[in-house]
């Protein structure tokens, strides 16, 4: 029997069939996926493949034959030594097939598009999501167009083209790119990591994995880079499902880290606002989270409020300091991911983190894609 599954508007609750080509409700609200929660048989997971598809029951694809996978997920969780903090782990989520965590979302979204018989899709991206959607699309035989800001790291642009996607470079900011793609969504399926509910269904597996890697326990606190908030929301959805299944008894505290240059969520949360207000666009090293108008801002603020979470910012200088700290422990990531390191100091100074709690830092994107921007920070030996 088929699952009863639909989209529901997060603002007015109107329901849409999942076959809809609308990427949002007519009232402008974002869609959420409505489907019954299936419980995960955790005792039988050991024999399963080491990818996100080991959590098969929780992923909304009807027929296994539609799964488009590159073996994504089950990324390493390692210890990280930092000052006097006793229990910090790093989740190397850039160790995914296209070099970023986005593959978790892409494998589910593109599998669903295959299941729905979609022939062509379009996506706007700061680079990582674009290359990820391009990779899974070509594997599925779906045509793909990617819109990126013209200033995106060359490594990401080359990768998108290498997968055979059509690349459209848009002058201006990330927001200009988001506006430019709208016209193309009339003709092609909008495979947006930020709007499409199937994408976050994949990202939520990060929570299942962290929990499994800790012996079905949770850390006290998780720090993740936050722009549109995909990781932040994905972690929340995953832990919420684990809680509802009785596998855990609490959701860890989720702390979103933004670049000081572009920090609309941090600012709105600090003001205790109910909605996130748009901020001016400026250049930041953390290009992957350079989001001035997060469309799910209200939901992100609500998640933080209901789970004792919060937000922090770091300066451009701190991004590079954090990046170097990771380099010294064998980790080469893009600057976007490096925001989490120095945020630890700021949070400790605010009395929010202590040295004995169990902390996980999420590292989202590979440094290999941003080498031309990072070269100047490496001192020649
Ligand atoms: Zn609505």
mmCIF file of C-alpha atoms and ligand atoms in Angstrom:
data_model
loop_
_atom_site.group_PDB
_atom_site.id
_atom_site.type_symbol
_atom_site.label_atom_id
_atom_site.label_comp_id
_atom_site.label_asym_id
_atom_site.label_seq_id
_atom_site.Cartn_x
_atom_site.Cartn_y
_atom_site.Cartn_z
ATOM 1 C CA UNK A 1 0.000 0.000 0.000
ATOM 2 C CA UNK A 2 1.244 3.467 -0.850
ATOM 3 C CA UNK A 3 2.027 5.923 1.925
ATOM 4 C CA UNK A 4 -0.298 8.879 2.279
ATOM 5 C CA UNK A 5 2.098 11.670 1.574
ATOM 6 C CA UNK A 6 1.528 15.322 0.655
ATOM 7 C CA UNK A 7 2.912 18.849 0.890
ATOM 8 C CA UNK A 8 1.421 21.161 3.459
ATOM 9 C CA UNK A 9 1.917 24.934 3.588
ATOM 10 C CA UNK A 10 3.831 26.092 6.660
ATOM 11 C CA UNK A 11 1.769 29.303 6.771
ATOM 12 C CA UNK A 12 -1.863 28.472 5.834
ATOM 13 C CA UNK A 13 -1.747 24.627 6.077
ATOM 14 C CA UNK A 14 -3.245 24.200 2.594
ATOM 15 C CA UNK A 15 -2.316 20.796 1.176
ATOM 16 C CA UNK A 16 -0.882 19.997 -2.252
ATOM 17 C CA UNK A 17 -0.172 16.655 -3.934
ATOM 18 C CA UNK A 18 3.574 15.937 -4.119
ATOM 19 C CA UNK A 19 3.278 15.912 -7.920
ATOM 20 C CA UNK A 20 2.700 19.678 -7.879
ATOM 21 C CA UNK A 21 5.068 21.852 -9.896
ATOM 22 C CA UNK A 22 4.508 24.757 -7.501
ATOM 23 C CA UNK A 23 7.575 25.162 -5.350
ATOM 24 C CA UNK A 24 5.637 27.085 -2.722
ATOM 25 C CA UNK A 25 2.059 27.691 -1.659
ATOM 26 C CA UNK A 26 -0.023 30.293 -3.464
ATOM 27 C CA UNK A 27 0.139 32.341 -0.249
ATOM 28 C CA UNK A 28 3.947 32.379 -0.578
ATOM 29 C CA UNK A 29 4.558 29.949 2.305
ATOM 30 C CA UNK A 30 7.104 27.135 2.181
ATOM 31 C CA UNK A 31 5.982 23.512 1.914
ATOM 32 C CA UNK A 32 6.521 20.862 4.552
ATOM 33 C CA UNK A 33 6.293 17.161 3.843
ATOM 34 C CA UNK A 34 3.380 15.394 5.525
ATOM 35 C CA UNK A 35 3.849 11.672 5.906
ATOM 36 C CA UNK A 36 3.416 9.054 8.610
ATOM 37 C CA UNK A 37 6.569 8.387 10.632
ATOM 38 C CA UNK A 38 7.879 4.857 10.186
ATOM 39 C CA UNK A 39 10.046 3.512 12.941
ATOM 40 C CA UNK A 40 13.600 2.473 12.298
ATOM 41 C CA UNK A 41 14.613 -1.044 13.383
ATOM 42 C CA UNK A 42 17.922 0.044 14.909
ATOM 43 C CA UNK A 43 18.967 -3.443 15.983
ATOM 44 C CA UNK A 44 19.111 -4.636 12.357
ATOM 45 C CA UNK A 45 21.115 -1.700 10.977
ATOM 46 C CA UNK A 46 24.525 -3.327 11.386
ATOM 47 C CA UNK A 47 24.195 -5.421 8.231
ATOM 48 C CA UNK A 48 23.061 -2.520 6.091
ATOM 49 C CA UNK A 49 25.103 -0.466 3.607
ATOM 50 C CA UNK A 50 27.086 2.469 4.958
ATOM 51 C CA UNK A 51 25.166 5.266 3.297
ATOM 52 C CA UNK A 52 22.136 7.335 4.259
ATOM 53 C CA UNK A 53 19.965 4.584 2.741
ATOM 54 C CA UNK A 54 20.609 2.457 5.840
ATOM 55 C CA UNK A 55 17.816 4.600 7.318
ATOM 56 C CA UNK A 56 15.553 3.469 4.475
ATOM 57 C CA UNK A 57 12.302 3.422 6.476
ATOM 58 C CA UNK A 58 12.630 7.127 7.212
ATOM 59 C CA UNK A 59 13.179 8.185 3.580
ATOM 60 C CA UNK A 60 10.128 9.026 1.445
ATOM 61 C CA UNK A 61 10.832 7.011 -1.724
ATOM 62 C CA UNK A 62 8.209 4.383 -2.616
ATOM 63 C CA UNK A 63 10.173 1.999 -4.800
ATOM 64 C CA UNK A 64 13.841 0.978 -4.302
ATOM 65 C CA UNK A 65 14.344 0.888 -8.061
ATOM 66 C CA UNK A 66 14.086 4.698 -8.158
ATOM 67 C CA UNK A 67 16.935 5.291 -5.709
ATOM 68 C CA UNK A 68 19.746 7.342 -7.246
ATOM 69 C CA UNK A 69 22.733 6.975 -4.940
ATOM 70 C CA UNK A 70 26.475 7.605 -5.031
ATOM 71 C CA UNK A 71 27.030 6.012 -1.618
ATOM 72 C CA UNK A 72 26.620 9.318 0.245
ATOM 73 C CA UNK A 73 26.634 9.652 4.023
ATOM 74 C CA UNK A 74 28.037 7.690 6.928
ATOM 75 C CA UNK A 75 30.803 10.274 7.126
ATOM 76 C CA UNK A 76 33.514 10.122 9.823
ATOM 77 C CA UNK A 77 32.958 11.505 13.315
ATOM 78 C CA UNK A 78 36.392 12.254 14.807
ATOM 79 C CA UNK A 79 37.749 13.816 17.951
ATOM 80 C CA UNK A 80 39.058 17.372 17.731
ATOM 81 C CA UNK A 81 41.372 18.865 20.277
ATOM 82 C CA UNK A 82 40.725 22.501 21.084
ATOM 83 C CA UNK A 83 42.046 24.392 24.102
ATOM 84 C CA UNK A 84 40.689 22.918 27.338
ATOM 85 C CA UNK A 85 37.516 21.520 25.828
ATOM 86 C CA UNK A 86 37.317 17.839 26.682
ATOM 87 C CA UNK A 87 34.796 16.326 24.294
ATOM 88 C CA UNK A 88 34.657 18.015 20.906
ATOM 89 C CA UNK A 89 33.991 15.889 17.821
ATOM 90 C CA UNK A 90 34.010 16.950 14.193
ATOM 91 C CA UNK A 91 31.596 15.493 11.670
ATOM 92 C CA UNK A 92 33.439 15.349 8.337
ATOM 93 C CA UNK A 93 30.349 15.807 6.221
ATOM 94 C CA UNK A 94 32.350 17.089 3.277
ATOM 95 C CA UNK A 95 33.445 13.455 2.841
ATOM 96 C CA UNK A 96 30.521 12.901 0.507
ATOM 97 C CA UNK A 97 30.772 12.029 -3.223
ATOM 98 C CA UNK A 98 30.675 15.631 -4.535
ATOM 99 C CA UNK A 99 32.560 17.149 -1.592
ATOM 100 C CA UNK A 100 29.695 18.548 0.471
ATOM 101 C CA UNK A 101 26.853 17.497 2.789
ATOM 102 C CA UNK A 102 24.386 18.514 0.064
ATOM 103 C CA UNK A 103 24.616 14.983 -1.354
ATOM 104 C CA UNK A 104 22.377 13.799 1.489
ATOM 105 C CA UNK A 105 19.585 16.016 0.203
ATOM 106 C CA UNK A 106 20.298 15.480 -3.491
ATOM 107 C CA UNK A 107 20.106 11.686 -3.357
ATOM 108 C CA UNK A 108 16.591 11.858 -1.873
ATOM 109 C CA UNK A 109 15.330 14.734 -4.021
ATOM 110 C CA UNK A 110 16.648 13.357 -7.323
ATOM 111 C CA UNK A 111 15.395 9.845 -6.473
ATOM 112 C CA UNK A 112 11.956 11.386 -5.929
ATOM 113 C CA UNK A 113 12.150 13.274 -9.241
ATOM 114 C CA UNK A 114 12.962 9.990 -10.971
ATOM 115 C CA UNK A 115 9.990 8.394 -9.228
ATOM 116 C CA UNK A 116 7.758 11.267 -10.388
ATOM 117 C CA UNK A 117 9.033 10.984 -13.974
ATOM 118 C CA UNK A 118 10.603 14.465 -14.051
ATOM 119 C CA UNK A 119 12.813 15.002 -17.129
ATOM 120 C CA UNK A 120 14.538 18.325 -16.411
ATOM 121 C CA UNK A 121 15.336 20.410 -13.352
ATOM 122 C CA UNK A 122 16.849 23.737 -12.410
ATOM 123 C CA UNK A 123 18.543 24.913 -9.222
ATOM 124 C CA UNK A 124 20.144 28.103 -7.898
ATOM 125 C CA UNK A 125 23.100 27.705 -5.612
ATOM 126 C CA UNK A 126 26.199 29.251 -4.129
ATOM 127 C CA UNK A 127 28.009 26.267 -5.664
ATOM 128 C CA UNK A 128 27.894 23.138 -3.494
ATOM 129 C CA UNK A 129 24.199 22.363 -3.961
ATOM 130 C CA UNK A 130 24.549 23.079 -7.673
ATOM 131 C CA UNK A 131 27.363 20.591 -8.157
ATOM 132 C CA UNK A 132 25.577 18.026 -6.029
ATOM 133 C CA UNK A 133 22.232 18.301 -7.867
ATOM 134 C CA UNK A 134 24.164 18.219 -11.178
ATOM 135 C CA UNK A 135 25.924 14.975 -10.208
ATOM 136 C CA UNK A 136 22.779 13.131 -9.145
ATOM 137 C CA UNK A 137 20.797 14.467 -12.115
ATOM 138 C CA UNK A 138 23.281 13.122 -14.645
ATOM 139 C CA UNK A 139 23.287 9.765 -12.870
ATOM 140 C CA UNK A 140 19.480 9.721 -13.054
ATOM 141 C CA UNK A 141 19.358 10.826 -16.691
ATOM 142 C CA UNK A 142 17.631 14.090 -15.788
ATOM 143 C CA UNK A 143 18.646 17.299 -17.565
ATOM 144 C CA UNK A 144 19.979 19.956 -15.198
ATOM 145 C CA UNK A 145 20.574 23.701 -15.217
ATOM 146 C CA UNK A 146 22.438 25.459 -12.414
ATOM 147 C CA UNK A 147 22.307 29.185 -11.645
ATOM 148 C CA UNK A 148 25.273 30.494 -9.602
ATOM 149 C CA UNK A 149 26.573 33.921 -8.546
ATOM 150 C CA UNK A 150 29.344 34.914 -10.994
ATOM 151 C CA UNK A 151 31.819 35.200 -8.084
ATOM 152 C CA UNK A 152 31.437 31.547 -6.991
ATOM 153 C CA UNK A 153 34.669 29.575 -6.429
ATOM 154 C CA UNK A 154 35.996 28.300 -9.752
ATOM 155 C CA UNK A 155 36.344 24.778 -8.343
ATOM 156 C CA UNK A 156 32.586 24.535 -7.909
ATOM 157 C CA UNK A 157 31.799 26.000 -11.341
ATOM 158 C CA UNK A 158 34.129 23.570 -13.121
ATOM 159 C CA UNK A 159 32.589 20.674 -11.197
ATOM 160 C CA UNK A 160 29.045 21.676 -12.238
ATOM 161 C CA UNK A 161 30.077 21.784 -15.910
ATOM 162 C CA UNK A 162 31.985 18.507 -15.597
ATOM 163 C CA UNK A 163 28.744 16.720 -14.682
ATOM 164 C CA UNK A 164 27.234 18.036 -17.913
ATOM 165 C CA UNK A 165 24.866 20.559 -16.369
ATOM 166 C CA UNK A 166 24.168 23.873 -18.067
ATOM 167 C CA UNK A 167 25.752 26.614 -15.948
ATOM 168 C CA UNK A 168 24.232 30.103 -15.829
ATOM 169 C CA UNK A 169 26.453 32.653 -14.076
ATOM 170 C CA UNK A 170 24.473 35.544 -12.607
ATOM 171 C CA UNK A 171 26.216 38.870 -11.888
ATOM 172 C CA UNK A 172 25.667 40.230 -8.381
ATOM 173 C CA UNK A 173 24.727 38.609 -5.107
ATOM 174 C CA UNK A 174 23.359 35.210 -4.058
ATOM 175 C CA UNK A 175 19.934 36.885 -3.835
ATOM 176 C CA UNK A 176 20.220 38.138 -7.448
ATOM 177 C CA UNK A 177 20.817 34.501 -8.432
ATOM 178 C CA UNK A 178 17.736 33.375 -6.508
ATOM 179 C CA UNK A 179 15.664 35.989 -8.365
ATOM 180 C CA UNK A 180 17.143 35.101 -11.771
ATOM 181 C CA UNK A 181 16.204 31.422 -11.501
ATOM 182 C CA UNK A 182 12.474 32.124 -11.011
ATOM 183 C CA UNK A 183 11.709 32.383 -14.740
ATOM 184 C CA UNK A 184 13.346 29.013 -15.458
ATOM 185 C CA UNK A 185 11.246 27.294 -12.769
ATOM 186 C CA UNK A 186 8.157 27.746 -14.976
ATOM 187 C CA UNK A 187 9.552 25.259 -17.483
ATOM 188 C CA UNK A 188 11.773 22.999 -15.402
ATOM 189 C CA UNK A 189 11.248 21.338 -12.029
ATOM 190 C CA UNK A 190 12.708 23.569 -9.316
ATOM 191 C CA UNK A 191 15.083 21.226 -7.466
ATOM 192 C CA UNK A 192 15.766 23.758 -4.741
ATOM 193 C CA UNK A 193 17.532 22.635 -1.559
ATOM 194 C CA UNK A 194 15.870 25.532 0.242
ATOM 195 C CA UNK A 195 12.268 25.225 -0.996
ATOM 196 C CA UNK A 196 11.846 21.525 -1.753
ATOM 197 C CA UNK A 197 10.810 19.380 1.248
ATOM 198 C CA UNK A 198 12.392 16.197 -0.158
ATOM 199 C CA UNK A 199 15.852 17.741 0.143
ATOM 200 C CA UNK A 200 15.659 18.261 3.895
ATOM 201 C CA UNK A 201 14.427 14.665 4.262
ATOM 202 C CA UNK A 202 17.898 13.615 3.143
ATOM 203 C CA UNK A 203 19.755 16.157 5.270
ATOM 204 C CA UNK A 204 17.965 14.925 8.398
ATOM 205 C CA UNK A 205 19.961 11.675 8.187
ATOM 206 C CA UNK A 206 22.902 13.622 9.634
ATOM 207 C CA UNK A 207 21.101 13.440 12.994
ATOM 208 C CA UNK A 208 20.490 9.679 12.676
ATOM 209 C CA UNK A 209 24.159 9.149 11.869
ATOM 210 C CA UNK A 210 25.565 11.238 14.717
ATOM 211 C CA UNK A 211 23.265 9.399 17.064
ATOM 212 C CA UNK A 212 24.230 5.963 15.718
ATOM 213 C CA UNK A 213 27.946 6.828 15.816
ATOM 214 C CA UNK A 214 27.576 7.785 19.473
ATOM 215 C CA UNK A 215 25.944 4.436 20.285
ATOM 216 C CA UNK A 216 22.393 5.855 19.941
ATOM 217 C CA UNK A 217 23.211 8.678 22.307
ATOM 218 C CA UNK A 218 23.141 12.399 21.646
ATOM 219 C CA UNK A 219 25.781 15.087 22.123
ATOM 220 C CA UNK A 220 24.872 18.022 24.379
ATOM 221 C CA UNK A 221 25.386 20.643 21.693
ATOM 222 C CA UNK A 222 25.883 20.806 17.928
ATOM 223 C CA UNK A 223 27.412 23.788 16.106
ATOM 224 C CA UNK A 224 26.694 24.096 12.375
ATOM 225 C CA UNK A 225 27.305 26.734 9.701
ATOM 226 C CA UNK A 226 23.983 28.485 8.994
ATOM 227 C CA UNK A 227 22.945 30.465 5.923
ATOM 228 C CA UNK A 228 19.588 29.320 4.565
ATOM 229 C CA UNK A 229 19.567 26.972 7.567
ATOM 230 C CA UNK A 230 19.436 23.658 5.694
ATOM 231 C CA UNK A 231 21.691 21.819 8.138
ATOM 232 C CA UNK A 232 20.062 23.465 11.147
ATOM 233 C CA UNK A 233 16.542 22.439 10.094
ATOM 234 C CA UNK A 234 17.700 19.015 8.877
ATOM 235 C CA UNK A 235 19.330 18.197 12.213
ATOM 236 C CA UNK A 236 16.193 19.284 14.042
ATOM 237 C CA UNK A 237 13.900 17.140 11.864
ATOM 238 C CA UNK A 238 16.162 14.111 12.333
ATOM 239 C CA UNK A 239 16.444 14.432 16.096
ATOM 240 C CA UNK A 240 12.723 15.142 16.381
ATOM 241 C CA UNK A 241 11.952 11.870 14.579
ATOM 242 C CA UNK A 242 14.391 10.005 16.837
ATOM 243 C CA UNK A 243 12.644 11.507 19.836
ATOM 244 C CA UNK A 244 9.193 10.544 18.513
ATOM 245 C CA UNK A 245 10.382 6.964 18.018
ATOM 246 C CA UNK A 246 11.636 6.843 21.589
ATOM 247 C CA UNK A 247 15.236 6.227 20.475
ATOM 248 C CA UNK A 248 16.457 9.359 22.292
ATOM 249 C CA UNK A 249 14.829 11.319 25.093
ATOM 250 C CA UNK A 250 15.934 14.840 24.219
ATOM 251 C CA UNK A 251 16.918 16.963 21.222
ATOM 252 C CA UNK A 252 20.494 18.306 21.513
ATOM 253 C CA UNK A 253 20.974 22.047 21.665
ATOM 254 C CA UNK A 254 21.464 23.332 18.116
ATOM 255 C CA UNK A 255 23.616 26.433 17.622
ATOM 256 C CA UNK A 256 23.753 28.019 14.163
ATOM 257 C CA UNK A 257 26.919 29.910 13.233
ATOM 258 C CA UNK A 258 26.863 32.792 10.771
ATOM 259 C CA UNK A 259 29.503 35.043 9.308
ATOM 260 C CA UNK A 260 29.473 38.434 11.013
ATOM 261 C CA UNK A 261 29.322 40.044 7.560
ATOM 262 C CA UNK A 262 25.957 38.418 6.745
ATOM 263 C CA UNK A 263 24.104 37.467 9.902
ATOM 264 C CA UNK A 264 20.343 38.050 9.534
ATOM 265 C CA UNK A 265 19.318 35.096 11.736
ATOM 266 C CA UNK A 266 21.740 35.947 14.528
ATOM 267 C CA UNK A 267 20.589 39.575 14.509
ATOM 268 C CA UNK A 268 16.874 38.772 14.485
ATOM 269 C CA UNK A 269 17.259 36.146 17.224
ATOM 270 C CA UNK A 270 19.244 38.592 19.383
ATOM 271 C CA UNK A 271 16.415 41.126 18.997
ATOM 272 C CA UNK A 272 13.887 38.399 19.949
ATOM 273 C CA UNK A 273 12.125 39.059 16.642
ATOM 274 C CA UNK A 274 9.545 36.583 15.295
ATOM 275 C CA UNK A 275 10.663 36.883 11.664
ATOM 276 C CA UNK A 276 14.117 37.203 10.117
ATOM 277 C CA UNK A 277 14.712 40.567 8.513
ATOM 278 C CA UNK A 278 16.761 40.844 5.340
ATOM 279 C CA UNK A 279 20.245 42.368 5.667
ATOM 280 C CA UNK A 280 22.465 44.063 3.059
ATOM 281 C CA UNK A 281 24.637 41.820 0.926
ATOM 282 C CA UNK A 282 28.395 42.087 1.366
ATOM 283 C CA UNK A 283 31.316 39.847 0.466
ATOM 284 C CA UNK A 284 32.312 37.141 2.972
ATOM 285 C CA UNK A 285 34.795 34.290 2.873
ATOM 286 C CA UNK A 286 31.932 32.066 3.990
ATOM 287 C CA UNK A 287 30.269 32.110 0.554
ATOM 288 C CA UNK A 288 28.226 28.988 1.297
ATOM 289 C CA UNK A 289 26.244 30.762 4.023
ATOM 290 C CA UNK A 290 26.087 34.224 2.448
ATOM 291 C CA UNK A 291 22.306 34.301 2.654
ATOM 292 C CA UNK A 292 20.744 37.706 3.276
ATOM 293 C CA UNK A 293 17.088 36.543 3.226
ATOM 294 C CA UNK A 294 16.623 33.027 4.641
ATOM 295 C CA UNK A 295 13.205 31.890 3.405
ATOM 296 C CA UNK A 296 12.684 29.588 6.400
ATOM 297 C CA UNK A 297 13.885 32.216 8.876
ATOM 298 C CA UNK A 298 10.743 32.091 11.005
ATOM 299 C CA UNK A 299 10.936 28.308 11.343
ATOM 300 C CA UNK A 300 14.636 28.487 12.275
ATOM 301 C CA UNK A 301 13.923 31.034 15.029
ATOM 302 C CA UNK A 302 11.114 28.844 16.359
ATOM 303 C CA UNK A 303 13.322 25.744 16.422
ATOM 304 C CA UNK A 304 15.989 27.643 18.365
ATOM 305 C CA UNK A 305 13.445 28.916 20.864
ATOM 306 C CA UNK A 306 11.837 25.531 21.464
ATOM 307 C CA UNK A 307 15.095 23.605 21.884
ATOM 308 C CA UNK A 308 17.221 26.019 23.926
ATOM 309 C CA UNK A 309 19.280 26.692 20.799
ATOM 310 C CA UNK A 310 20.809 29.981 19.708
ATOM 311 C CA UNK A 311 23.110 31.630 17.161
ATOM 312 C CA UNK A 312 26.619 33.060 17.062
ATOM 313 C CA UNK A 313 28.749 34.994 14.589
ATOM 314 C CA UNK A 314 32.438 35.062 13.690
ATOM 315 C CA UNK A 315 34.521 37.677 11.875
ATOM 316 C CA UNK A 316 36.420 37.104 8.624
ATOM 317 C CA UNK A 317 39.648 36.978 10.660
ATOM 318 C CA UNK A 318 38.192 34.327 12.962
ATOM 319 C CA UNK A 319 37.075 32.263 9.965
ATOM 320 C CA UNK A 320 40.684 32.011 8.791
ATOM 321 C CA UNK A 321 41.975 31.364 12.322
ATOM 322 C CA UNK A 322 39.460 28.529 12.680
ATOM 323 C CA UNK A 323 40.398 27.178 9.264
ATOM 324 C CA UNK A 324 44.083 27.073 10.242
ATOM 325 C CA UNK A 325 43.262 25.345 13.508
ATOM 326 C CA UNK A 326 41.566 22.578 11.515
ATOM 327 C CA UNK A 327 44.453 22.427 9.019
ATOM 328 C CA UNK A 328 46.815 21.670 11.890
ATOM 329 C CA UNK A 329 44.737 18.586 12.696
ATOM 330 C CA UNK A 330 44.677 17.313 9.121
ATOM 331 C CA UNK A 331 41.382 18.836 8.039
ATOM 332 C CA UNK A 332 41.087 20.832 4.784
ATOM 333 C CA UNK A 333 37.677 22.427 4.425
ATOM 334 C CA UNK A 334 36.166 25.458 2.758
ATOM 335 C CA UNK A 335 36.009 28.715 4.774
ATOM 336 C CA UNK A 336 32.205 28.374 5.185
ATOM 337 C CA UNK A 337 32.700 25.289 7.355
ATOM 338 C CA UNK A 338 35.454 26.932 9.412
ATOM 339 C CA UNK A 339 33.010 29.326 11.110
ATOM 340 C CA UNK A 340 32.264 26.746 13.799
ATOM 341 C CA UNK A 341 35.728 26.725 15.409
ATOM 342 C CA UNK A 342 36.156 30.247 16.760
ATOM 343 C CA UNK A 343 32.467 30.369 17.602
ATOM 344 C CA UNK A 344 33.385 28.024 20.469
ATOM 345 C CA UNK A 345 35.366 30.829 22.170
ATOM 346 C CA UNK A 346 32.606 33.370 21.712
ATOM 347 C CA UNK A 347 29.978 30.974 23.080
ATOM 348 C CA UNK A 348 32.194 30.048 26.036
ATOM 349 C CA UNK A 349 32.654 33.754 26.799
ATOM 350 C CA UNK A 350 28.881 34.183 26.783
ATOM 351 C CA UNK A 351 28.607 31.302 29.276
ATOM 352 C CA UNK A 352 26.715 29.183 26.728
ATOM 353 C CA UNK A 353 29.340 26.425 26.280
ATOM 354 C CA UNK A 354 31.401 24.755 28.965
ATOM 355 C CA UNK A 355 34.561 22.712 28.657
ATOM 356 C CA UNK A 356 33.079 19.433 29.809
ATOM 357 C CA UNK A 357 30.054 19.140 27.548
ATOM 358 C CA UNK A 358 29.889 16.882 24.515
ATOM 359 C CA UNK A 359 30.078 19.108 21.418
ATOM 360 C CA UNK A 360 29.845 18.184 17.717
ATOM 361 C CA UNK A 361 31.007 20.568 14.969
ATOM 362 C CA UNK A 362 29.549 20.017 11.488
ATOM 363 C CA UNK A 363 32.027 20.508 8.627
ATOM 364 C CA UNK A 364 29.992 20.906 5.462
ATOM 365 C CA UNK A 365 32.237 21.524 2.428
ATOM 366 C CA UNK A 366 35.628 20.467 1.079
ATOM 367 C CA UNK A 367 38.490 22.959 0.837
ATOM 368 C CA UNK A 368 39.515 21.499 -2.517
ATOM 369 C CA UNK A 369 36.754 23.494 -4.213
ATOM 370 C CA UNK A 370 37.947 26.824 -2.792
ATOM 371 C CA UNK A 371 41.687 26.475 -3.266
ATOM 372 C CA UNK A 372 42.098 29.641 -5.372
ATOM 373 C CA UNK A 373 40.543 31.677 -2.554
ATOM 374 C CA UNK A 374 42.540 29.947 0.194
ATOM 375 C CA UNK A 375 46.021 29.998 -1.356
ATOM 376 C CA UNK A 376 46.895 33.451 -0.037
ATOM 377 C CA UNK A 377 46.364 32.345 3.566
ATOM 378 C CA UNK A 378 48.877 29.525 3.376
ATOM 379 C CA UNK A 379 52.394 30.531 4.406
ATOM 380 C CA UNK A 380 55.124 28.998 2.272
ATOM 381 C CA UNK A 381 57.395 26.738 4.318
HETATM 382 ZN ZN1 LIG B 1 -0.154 28.798 2.215
#
